[in-house]
C-alpha cells in the first residue's frame, strides 16, 4: 500500500478524505454525481499542475483522474488500476497505479493521463500478498475518456463503475460480471447458538495478536516539515465527531462497557485519551468482567491497528503518561489472573473465559518499563532530529513528523511512520546516501519505539529476557532459536514432515512448549498488591513473551501441517495427508499425535482447561507413541478396531476442548464487537467476524486442523457410524426439519398448529423429555454424542421416537442443508440416514412398520398407592414397602436381601428412609400445608397451558416454598445416628428420591428426580438442606412435564427420601439386561448392554458430554464386544483419604485406566456385570435397568428397576 512508490499516483491524504466525506459516502448510483463532485473538489490544488505548457506534448490531451472505488478485500491485499496508458502501467500489473485504503473500504487515488487518443482502457485488479499474483476483474475492459477534464471514477469492484466529469455528467465505464469474490449473505440464527464450524460463511483472515507494521490497517503517515495546528484541530474534530452525540441514546440496545466506550470516545481523540478511557473500565479499583474485557480489547485492538484513528488532543504528554496508564490496567488484570487456586487473595477471582479475554488486551498495551516511565523518555529521537549531518528536508520531517509528535502525543501511527522512514534510510537508499552513524542511531530508535508499542517478535522477546534466566531456561531458548533458524534459513530442507524439515519443525514445536511453560509457571499466581514497579514491568515482559510464544506456536503448527501435506489454509486436506493417516502409517501418526499434543499443552498454558488438556495429551502420547500399546494393535494406533475406537474417543475429547474454547469466546464477546464497529462506522465484517478471526489466529484452530482428518481416519478404521450418525433410538420419522437449541417446550413451534417435525437439536444434557417439545416431534437429530442409557435416550425409546446423534461436521453440514424441508429420518442398528422426501415418498403412504416406528405413543402411568405418615421420622431401609417408601426405596431394600445371600455377585450399602407424608407433615408444622397443596396444583395448570415460562414460574415457586421450610433438628439427628463411623473417618451419604411416580411403566428412567451426593452426616444443616432439595425436585420442570405427559395429576404425586452410605466408587455403571437397539419388530435380544464411567454414577445419569465405555455382552457365550471407549472429561470422585473434602471433580487420564489399556480388564468386568444382570433379571422376572459402582474387587448395586423396552 505504499502508493508513493508508484509513478504518477498521488494519494488523497487521510485528513482530506475525511474532510470531503469519502469514507462515509455511498457507492450507489444515485449518490455518484454528488460524491464525484466532492472528490474532484478534493483534488483541486492537491495535484501537480498537469497542464504546464513547458511539459505539454503536441496533440496530447492531459486528463486528471481520481479514483474512489469500494472494495472489501482480504487483509494483506490492495486495489490497483491497470490500463493502456503509461500512468496505469501499460497493462503491466507490477506498474499499475496503486490505490490507498480509506474508511468504509473506499480505495482512493489519482493519476495524470497524457494520451493522444480520446479514450484509454483500464481494469481494477487486486494485488495479493504473494509477489506477482493478481486477481483481475471478470469483465470487459473499462473505458476512460481522455477529454482534458477532471474525472472521477467511482463504483464497486466487480459491479458498476461510473466515470464522472467535473460537471457531474455520468458515464458507465463498462458492464461488469457479478463478482465471484462477493461473500454470500450471512444466515441469521439469532435464537440458536449454531457452532461456527457449521455456518457457511467464508472464513475471515486470522487476526494478528501483536502490534506490528504488518497489522496496520489505517491511513499511511504524512511527512510534514512544519506543524499545522489548524489541521491538527481539524483531525481532532473529525475523530471526536466520528460517533454522533446522541448515538447511544438513539440505540437503546447499547449498554455497559460498549456504551461507555462509544460515548467516551467523543472526548478521547488521542491514543492517551483512549487508553485512559479503557483505564476507567478495567484499571485499578474496577471490577473485571467479561463484557468489559470484550469491549476494551476490541476497541484497543482496532486503535492499535489503525481502524480507529488517533488525533491530537490539544495537550502535551510525553510517552511516560501512556506507559503509566498501561501499568495501572496491567496491574488490575494480573492481580487476579493467576492459575494457582490461592490467587483469590490478591483480588476477585476471575473465570477461565476472562483470562482468555485478558490475553486479547495485553498485547495492545504499551510497555511501561523504566526507560518509558522516566520523566523524559525516548530522547534519542530528539538527538537524531538535531543532527547536522543529514539533509535539511529530512531533518525537518523527522523533527515534526516524529520527534515533536511522539513527545507531545505518541500513538500507534508513529510506529508506521518510523517503519517507513527506516525503509527509506536503508532499503530504498543508495549506498552512501546517508551517514551510517545517523542510520545506526535511527535503527536503535526504531527498536526502542517498537519495544514501547510491544511490536517485538517472540524470538526478540525471549532473547532479551535470556541473560537474566537460569541456565536451564537459557538452554531451552537456545534450542528454540536453533530450530527456528534451521527452518527459516532453509538449512532443514524442504523434504516433508518425515524428513529433516519435519524434524526441525517438531523440534521447534517442542521447544516452544518448553520455553513458554517456563514463563507460564512464573505467572501462575496473581501478582502481589505491593509488587515494586520493576517487578511489575518484568512481569509484563514475561506475559507478552508467553503470549508471543503462543503466536509462534501457531506459525510452527501451520508449517508442520504444510509439510505434512495438509495445505496452507486448512480449508481442504490434501490427498497425501489424509492418505497417510488412513493408511495407518505409524511414523506419520506419531508426528501428527505429537503436534496435537504440543498444541494441547499450549492451550493449557493459556489457561484453558489445563488439566483436561494435559490428560488428553498423555492419552494421545500413549495411543500414538507408546511401544507397548502399539504392539497390541499391529504397530499402528488404528491397526485394530478397538485401537481405532480408543483413539477416536480421545480425538473427540480433543475436539470438544478446542470447540469449547471457540464457543466460550463467541459467547463472551457476543454482539460487543459489532456494536462498537457499527458505532464508529467501521466495515461491517470487522465486527461480525471479529471473534472468528481471533479463533482462527489461535493454536486451538491449528489443533482442529489436525483433529478433523485424524478423527475421520480413526472412525473409518473402527467402522463407525455410517453417515456419521450414532443410532440411539430406532425407527423412521417424517416431518419438516427444524433446528432448536434444545428440546424445550415451545422450541419447535406450537404442537397444536405445527405439522410433524424432525428436530435438529444443538445441545442436550441427557435429562430432556422428547415430548416436552411437543407431540408433533416425530424424530430427533442431536448434534452431540449421547450416552445410550441416559434419560433422553431411554425416553426416546419408550416413546418410539427415532433419535440419532452425531458430532460429525460433514453430517451436520448436510443436515443444515435440509432445514425447512420435509425429511425422512431412518435410524437402524447400523446408523442413520437423513434425506429429503422425494416425489415417490409423497405418492405412497409409508409402510405399516414405518408408521409404527415414526409415530410417538403416549403411555399412561398409574401412581403406586401410598400410606402417609403424620410424624417426622426415619426408619431402617430394610423395612421400606411400596406403600410407605415407593418403588425405588423398596427395591433397594430388596437388593440388600439378595446381596446377603451366599455367593452373591454384588454388595449393597446400608441406609434409612423418610416415608411418604414426612414432607407434608413438616410443611404443616411450619403453617405451609395448604400453600404446598396450592403450589402443586398450579404446576399442573401451568403444564397443561404449554407455556414454558408459566411452567418454570410455577415450579420455581413450589420448590422455593419447600426450601423455606425449617428442617426438624431431631429428624436430622435420627438420620445421622444411623451412620456411625467405626474408623473415625468422615461418613458421606447420598440422599435419594423415591417417589410414588418413579420407576413405573412409562416413567422408568434414571435421573427424573434429584439425588444429593457427598453429604456429611455430621452437619444437621447440610443433611436437612439435602433432604429438602430432594423433596423440592418433585416439582422440577422436567418432573412436572413428565407427569403431565404420563397423565398423572399433581395431587397424586408424593415423595419419600432414603439415605444411603456412599461407596468410594472407582467406576460406575448402568446396564440393561436386554439390548435396546434390537431390530424393530424382533424384540430385545439376549445381549446385555453396559455403560461405564470413572467415578460416581452421577456422571452417567447427567448425560455428561463425551462417551462412556460401552460394552455388549452375550448372555449365551459371555463374549464381550467394545462399542465405544470412554472420553468424558471429568469424573466425580470421593477419595477415602480426602473424604473430609467431599465429592470432587477430577480430570480423567484414560491411558491410566485399565479399561482403556487392557482387553482382559474389559472382558473380566463385562462378564461379571453380565452375571449380575442375569441374576437380577431372574430375581425380578423381567429385563432390568441396573445401576452400580465398582470399588476394588467389589461391585455394589444401588438400584434395579424395570428396563424400558
CSV table of C-alpha atoms in Angstrom, one decimal, residues 240 263-270 273:
chain,number,residue,atom,x,y,z
A,240,UNK,CA,-14.2,13.3,18.1
A,263,UNK,CA,-19.9,7.7,24.5
A,264,UNK,CA,-16.5,8.3,26.0
A,265,UNK,CA,-14.7,8.2,22.6
A,266,UNK,CA,-16.0,11.7,21.8
A,267,UNK,CA,-13.7,13.0,24.5
A,268,UNK,CA,-10.9,10.7,23.6
A,269,UNK,CA,-9.3,11.6,20.2
A,270,UNK,CA,-5.7,10.8,21.2
A,273,UNK,CA,-7.2,9.5,26.0
